[in-house]
Structure formats: C-alpha cells, structure tokens
C-alpha cells in the first residue's frame, strides 16, 4: 500500500475507526483510504459526531435534527463508497 494512504489510515486509527465501523456495521479495509471521497466523508463524519455530543447536551431540538440529517447523509455516502471496494461486506450481527 502507498505510504501516503498508510499514514491516512494511521491518522484515523487514532480517532477510533473501530467505533465508526461498528456504527456503520461495515468493516473498513485499508483500500478505502485510497479513495479520496471516502477519506473526506470519514473526516466529516468524525467531526459531526463530535459536534453531535455537544448539541445533545444543549438540548436544541432544531440543531439535533440538523446534525442527525447530516449524519444520515454522511453514513449513506460512506456506505456507498465502501460498497465500491471489492470484498467489503456488511457485518452480520
């Protein structure tokens, strides 16, 4: 794997990528980090999740709904990008 993309995976490992995998119910292979669209969506997902906790604590229903819509949009994008990668399947529960 290209060193640039190895660094990207390492960058996200430090930000609990396993929790993201659990949330998406999909594994994230190393190949995903070669997809710029995926990396951008993953970065946005992590940022929105951090903001979501702050918004929940404030209790602003309009902001909560806006963040939840963003999360659903980002999740759909991440799943679409992951499905483009061979051998990426949803995890069975």
Short mmCIF file of N, CA and C in Angstrom, two decimals:
data_model
loop_
_atom_site.label_atom_id
_atom_site.label_comp_id
_atom_site.label_asym_id
_atom_site.label_seq_id
_atom_site.Cartn_x
_atom_site.Cartn_y
_atom_site.Cartn_z
N UNK A 1 0.84 -1.18 0.00
CA UNK A 1 0.00 0.00 0.00
C UNK A 1 0.89 1.24 0.00
N UNK A 2 0.44 2.25 -0.67
CA UNK A 2 1.13 3.53 -0.78
C UNK A 2 1.32 4.13 0.62
N UNK A 3 2.51 4.67 0.88
CA UNK A 3 2.82 5.23 2.20
C UNK A 3 1.86 6.36 2.58
N UNK A 4 1.47 7.17 1.61
CA UNK A 4 0.54 8.28 1.87
C UNK A 4 -0.76 7.75 2.47
N UNK A 5 -1.27 6.65 1.93
CA UNK A 5 -2.53 6.11 2.41
C UNK A 5 -2.35 5.35 3.71
N UNK A 6 -1.19 4.77 3.94
CA UNK A 6 -0.92 4.14 5.23
C UNK A 6 -0.99 5.19 6.33
N UNK A 7 -0.44 6.36 6.05
CA UNK A 7 -0.49 7.45 7.04
C UNK A 7 -1.93 7.87 7.29
N UNK A 8 -2.74 7.91 6.23
CA UNK A 8 -4.14 8.30 6.41
C UNK A 8 -4.85 7.32 7.32
N UNK A 9 -4.64 6.02 7.11
CA UNK A 9 -5.30 5.03 7.97
C UNK A 9 -4.82 5.23 9.41
N UNK A 10 -3.53 5.42 9.59
CA UNK A 10 -2.99 5.63 10.93
C UNK A 10 -3.61 6.87 11.57
N UNK A 11 -3.79 7.92 10.81
CA UNK A 11 -4.42 9.15 11.31
C UNK A 11 -5.81 8.84 11.86
N UNK A 12 -6.59 8.06 11.11
CA UNK A 12 -7.94 7.75 11.55
C UNK A 12 -7.97 6.68 12.64
N UNK A 13 -6.97 5.80 12.69
CA UNK A 13 -6.91 4.80 13.77
C UNK A 13 -6.91 5.50 15.12
N UNK A 14 -6.21 6.60 15.19
CA UNK A 14 -6.14 7.35 16.44
C UNK A 14 -7.48 7.96 16.82
N UNK A 15 -8.40 7.99 15.91
CA UNK A 15 -9.72 8.57 16.16
C UNK A 15 -10.80 7.49 16.19
N UNK A 16 -10.45 6.33 16.71
CA UNK A 16 -11.39 5.23 16.94
C UNK A 16 -12.15 4.81 15.70
N UNK A 17 -11.42 4.39 14.69
CA UNK A 17 -12.07 3.93 13.47
C UNK A 17 -12.93 2.70 13.74
N UNK A 18 -12.56 1.92 14.75
CA UNK A 18 -13.36 0.74 15.08
C UNK A 18 -14.77 1.13 15.51
N UNK A 19 -14.90 2.23 16.21
CA UNK A 19 -16.24 2.70 16.59
C UNK A 19 -17.03 3.11 15.36
N UNK A 20 -16.36 3.71 14.39
CA UNK A 20 -17.02 4.07 13.13
C UNK A 20 -17.48 2.82 12.40
N UNK A 21 -16.63 1.79 12.39
CA UNK A 21 -17.01 0.53 11.75
C UNK A 21 -18.24 -0.07 12.43
N UNK A 22 -18.27 -0.03 13.74
CA UNK A 22 -19.43 -0.55 14.47
C UNK A 22 -20.67 0.26 14.14
N UNK A 23 -20.53 1.55 14.07
CA UNK A 23 -21.67 2.42 13.77
C UNK A 23 -22.21 2.15 12.37
N UNK A 24 -21.32 1.97 11.41
CA UNK A 24 -21.73 1.71 10.02
C UNK A 24 -22.13 0.26 9.80
N UNK A 25 -21.74 -0.60 10.75
CA UNK A 25 -21.93 -2.05 10.63
C UNK A 25 -21.25 -2.59 9.38
N UNK A 26 -20.08 -2.03 9.09
CA UNK A 26 -19.26 -2.45 7.96
C UNK A 26 -17.79 -2.35 8.37
N UNK A 27 -16.98 -3.25 7.84
CA UNK A 27 -15.55 -3.13 8.08
C UNK A 27 -14.97 -2.13 7.09
N UNK A 28 -13.89 -1.51 7.49
CA UNK A 28 -13.24 -0.52 6.63
C UNK A 28 -11.86 -1.06 6.27
N UNK A 29 -11.71 -1.57 5.04
CA UNK A 29 -10.42 -2.12 4.63
C UNK A 29 -9.41 -1.02 4.33
N UNK A 30 -8.15 -1.40 4.31
CA UNK A 30 -7.09 -0.43 4.00
C UNK A 30 -7.31 0.25 2.65
N UNK A 31 -7.87 -0.49 1.69
CA UNK A 31 -8.07 0.06 0.35
C UNK A 31 -8.99 1.28 0.36
N UNK A 32 -9.86 1.38 1.35
CA UNK A 32 -10.80 2.51 1.42
C UNK A 32 -10.05 3.83 1.54
N UNK A 33 -8.87 3.80 2.13
CA UNK A 33 -8.12 5.02 2.36
C UNK A 33 -7.41 5.52 1.11
N UNK A 34 -7.55 4.78 0.02
CA UNK A 34 -7.05 5.24 -1.27
C UNK A 34 -8.12 6.03 -2.01
N UNK A 35 -9.32 6.04 -1.47
CA UNK A 35 -10.46 6.73 -2.08
C UNK A 35 -10.63 8.08 -1.39
N UNK A 36 -10.30 9.15 -2.10
CA UNK A 36 -10.34 10.50 -1.51
C UNK A 36 -11.74 10.86 -1.02
N UNK A 37 -12.76 10.48 -1.77
CA UNK A 37 -14.15 10.77 -1.37
C UNK A 37 -14.46 10.12 -0.02
N UNK A 38 -14.03 8.87 0.14
CA UNK A 38 -14.25 8.16 1.39
C UNK A 38 -13.54 8.86 2.54
N UNK A 39 -12.29 9.22 2.33
CA UNK A 39 -11.49 9.87 3.39
C UNK A 39 -12.13 11.19 3.80
N UNK A 40 -12.60 11.96 2.83
CA UNK A 40 -13.26 13.24 3.15
C UNK A 40 -14.55 13.01 3.94
N UNK A 41 -15.34 12.01 3.53
CA UNK A 41 -16.58 11.71 4.25
C UNK A 41 -16.29 11.21 5.67
N UNK A 42 -15.26 10.39 5.81
CA UNK A 42 -14.90 9.87 7.13
C UNK A 42 -14.48 11.01 8.06
N UNK A 43 -13.70 11.93 7.54
CA UNK A 43 -13.27 13.09 8.32
C UNK A 43 -14.48 13.92 8.74
N UNK A 44 -15.41 14.13 7.80
CA UNK A 44 -16.63 14.88 8.10
C UNK A 44 -17.48 14.15 9.14
N UNK A 45 -17.58 12.83 9.01
CA UNK A 45 -18.36 12.02 9.94
C UNK A 45 -17.82 12.18 11.37
N UNK A 46 -16.51 12.07 11.52
CA UNK A 46 -15.89 12.20 12.84
C UNK A 46 -16.14 13.59 13.41
N UNK A 47 -16.03 14.61 12.57
CA UNK A 47 -16.27 15.99 13.03
C UNK A 47 -17.72 16.17 13.49
N UNK A 48 -18.67 15.68 12.70
CA UNK A 48 -20.09 15.83 13.02
C UNK A 48 -20.44 15.06 14.29
N UNK A 49 -19.88 13.87 14.46
CA UNK A 49 -20.14 13.08 15.67
C UNK A 49 -19.68 13.84 16.91
N UNK A 50 -18.53 14.48 16.83
CA UNK A 50 -18.04 15.25 17.97
C UNK A 50 -18.98 16.42 18.27
N UNK A 51 -19.47 17.09 17.24
CA UNK A 51 -20.41 18.20 17.44
C UNK A 51 -21.75 17.70 17.97
N UNK A 52 -22.14 16.51 17.56
CA UNK A 52 -23.42 15.93 17.96
C UNK A 52 -23.50 15.79 19.48
N UNK A 53 -22.43 15.33 20.11
CA UNK A 53 -22.42 15.21 21.56
C UNK A 53 -22.63 16.56 22.24
N UNK A 54 -22.00 17.60 21.71
CA UNK A 54 -22.16 18.95 22.27
C UNK A 54 -23.60 19.44 22.11
N UNK A 55 -24.18 19.22 20.93
CA UNK A 55 -25.55 19.67 20.64
C UNK A 55 -26.54 18.92 21.53
N UNK A 56 -26.33 17.62 21.71
CA UNK A 56 -27.23 16.84 22.58
C UNK A 56 -27.24 17.39 24.00
N UNK A 57 -26.08 17.78 24.48
CA UNK A 57 -26.00 18.29 25.85
C UNK A 57 -26.72 19.63 25.99
N UNK A 58 -26.81 20.41 24.90
CA UNK A 58 -27.52 21.69 24.95
C UNK A 58 -29.02 21.52 24.80
N UNK A 59 -29.44 20.43 24.16
CA UNK A 59 -30.87 20.15 24.04
C UNK A 59 -31.62 20.95 22.99
N UNK A 60 -30.94 21.58 22.04
CA UNK A 60 -31.58 22.35 20.98
C UNK A 60 -32.12 21.40 19.92
N UNK A 61 -33.44 21.21 19.89
CA UNK A 61 -34.05 20.21 19.01
C UNK A 61 -33.81 20.49 17.54
N UNK A 62 -33.84 21.75 17.13
CA UNK A 62 -33.58 22.08 15.72
C UNK A 62 -32.16 21.70 15.31
N UNK A 63 -31.21 22.01 16.17
CA UNK A 63 -29.82 21.66 15.87
C UNK A 63 -29.62 20.15 15.88
N UNK A 64 -30.28 19.46 16.80
CA UNK A 64 -30.17 18.00 16.86
C UNK A 64 -30.68 17.38 15.56
N UNK A 65 -31.83 17.87 15.07
CA UNK A 65 -32.38 17.35 13.83
C UNK A 65 -31.45 17.63 12.65
N UNK A 66 -30.86 18.81 12.63
CA UNK A 66 -29.94 19.17 11.54
C UNK A 66 -28.72 18.25 11.54
N UNK A 67 -28.15 18.02 12.72
CA UNK A 67 -26.98 17.15 12.84
C UNK A 67 -27.34 15.72 12.46
N UNK A 68 -28.52 15.24 12.88
CA UNK A 68 -28.93 13.88 12.55
C UNK A 68 -29.11 13.71 11.04
N UNK A 69 -29.64 14.72 10.37
CA UNK A 69 -29.77 14.66 8.91
C UNK A 69 -28.39 14.59 8.26
N UNK A 70 -27.45 15.40 8.78
CA UNK A 70 -26.08 15.37 8.26
C UNK A 70 -25.47 13.98 8.46
N UNK A 71 -25.68 13.40 9.64
CA UNK A 71 -25.13 12.07 9.92
C UNK A 71 -25.67 11.02 8.96
N UNK A 72 -26.98 11.05 8.71
CA UNK A 72 -27.57 10.08 7.79
C UNK A 72 -27.01 10.26 6.38
N UNK A 73 -26.84 11.51 5.95
CA UNK A 73 -26.29 11.79 4.63
C UNK A 73 -24.86 11.27 4.52
N UNK A 74 -24.07 11.53 5.54
CA UNK A 74 -22.67 11.11 5.53
C UNK A 74 -22.58 9.58 5.60
N UNK A 75 -23.39 8.96 6.46
CA UNK A 75 -23.39 7.50 6.57
C UNK A 75 -23.71 6.86 5.23
N UNK A 76 -24.71 7.38 4.55
CA UNK A 76 -25.07 6.84 3.24
C UNK A 76 -23.90 6.96 2.26
N UNK A 77 -23.24 8.11 2.28
CA UNK A 77 -22.09 8.31 1.41
C UNK A 77 -20.95 7.36 1.72
N UNK A 78 -20.66 7.17 3.01
CA UNK A 78 -19.60 6.25 3.42
C UNK A 78 -19.92 4.83 2.97
N UNK A 79 -21.16 4.41 3.19
CA UNK A 79 -21.55 3.05 2.80
C UNK A 79 -21.47 2.86 1.29
N UNK A 80 -21.88 3.87 0.52
CA UNK A 80 -21.79 3.78 -0.94
C UNK A 80 -20.34 3.64 -1.39
N UNK A 81 -19.46 4.44 -0.78
CA UNK A 81 -18.05 4.37 -1.15
C UNK A 81 -17.45 3.02 -0.75
N UNK A 82 -17.82 2.50 0.42
CA UNK A 82 -17.30 1.20 0.85
C UNK A 82 -17.77 0.08 -0.06
N UNK A 83 -18.99 0.18 -0.53
CA UNK A 83 -19.52 -0.87 -1.41
C UNK A 83 -18.81 -0.91 -2.76
N UNK A 84 -18.15 0.17 -3.13
CA UNK A 84 -17.39 0.21 -4.38
C UNK A 84 -16.09 -0.59 -4.27
N UNK A 85 -15.67 -0.87 -3.05
CA UNK A 85 -14.40 -1.55 -2.81
C UNK A 85 -14.66 -3.06 -2.76
N UNK A 86 -13.93 -3.84 -3.54
CA UNK A 86 -14.13 -5.29 -3.53
C UNK A 86 -13.93 -5.89 -2.13
N UNK A 87 -14.69 -6.92 -1.84
CA UNK A 87 -14.60 -7.67 -0.58
C UNK A 87 -14.98 -6.86 0.65
N UNK A 88 -15.79 -5.83 0.48
CA UNK A 88 -16.31 -5.09 1.62
C UNK A 88 -17.77 -5.47 1.75
N UNK A 89 -18.10 -6.07 2.86
CA UNK A 89 -19.48 -6.52 3.07
C UNK A 89 -19.97 -6.03 4.42
N UNK A 90 -21.29 -5.85 4.53
CA UNK A 90 -21.83 -5.55 5.86
C UNK A 90 -21.52 -6.69 6.82
N UNK A 91 -21.27 -6.36 8.06
CA UNK A 91 -21.03 -7.38 9.07
C UNK A 91 -22.36 -7.99 9.48
N UNK A 92 -22.35 -9.27 9.72
CA UNK A 92 -23.56 -9.93 10.18
C UNK A 92 -23.62 -9.85 11.70
N UNK A 93 -24.79 -9.52 12.22
CA UNK A 93 -24.94 -9.43 13.68
C UNK A 93 -25.45 -10.73 14.23
#
